[in-house]
């Protein structure tokens, strides 16, 4: 019996010993590779104070390592515009779907002098003060679009809203402020922005009929034929004086010059 008791003592002592300090679990973000990315700016408000604005940011969220240290960098003031970059560090944003949600964060930008109505450019996006509140400016129309909807600023924006190449440019045939008629080639740069020697572009040119809406020009009809039939079928109130003399659009055809040898490369 004595031998059994001696054998049990160390077991009992070990079982009743007070536990030592717990080892903290490893921090997965400590060894992660953090990279700086632009943060999404969701809003801007004036203040606090006349030299400061508050920037509302949607920081990445959803798991550990999505976002930290949302901050303002590269702040400059030039030609009456305040420029700044709003960034965040993330160890997960490069993984698709790793950060499916957002959390609101606020940062402030303080200018050297009162900001007043000076525009802001945050992450290359312009914001302007209108009626005491900042609104995001249009990438196509800027912060102060002209009142005249026939102005090239508005007609160029209309082309960018069409299903055509980004290199396409429109030719205005008629515009009365309410209705716009213009022809636009589908893809005038099919041979590349710098055309390959000897390459020929042969693309359709379409005529677009557009109506002036609060947000801009909206397509009513498109066609390659002349006259009024196509647009009147879609919109009987369209004024005939703007379409009666229209001719079929034809095609956009151009050939890039060949190389010095007189033949395309490889020919």
Short mmCIF file of C-alpha atoms in Angstrom, two decimals, residues 171-175 180-183 207-208 242 246-247 249:
data_model
loop_
_atom_site.label_atom_id
_atom_site.label_comp_id
_atom_site.label_asym_id
_atom_site.label_seq_id
_atom_site.Cartn_x
_atom_site.Cartn_y
_atom_site.Cartn_z
CA UNK A 171 -20.93 65.03 -84.95
CA UNK A 172 -23.93 67.19 -84.02
CA UNK A 173 -26.44 67.52 -86.88
CA UNK A 174 -29.16 69.40 -84.99
CA UNK A 175 -29.83 70.66 -81.48
CA UNK A 180 -30.36 66.46 -80.19
CA UNK A 181 -29.41 64.64 -83.41
CA UNK A 182 -25.87 63.38 -83.84
CA UNK A 183 -23.91 60.74 -85.74
CA UNK A 207 -27.48 58.39 -86.03
CA UNK A 208 -28.80 58.98 -82.52
CA UNK A 242 -34.86 68.33 -87.45
CA UNK A 246 -31.22 63.74 -93.00
CA UNK A 247 -29.34 61.35 -95.33
CA UNK A 249 -25.20 57.67 -92.44
#
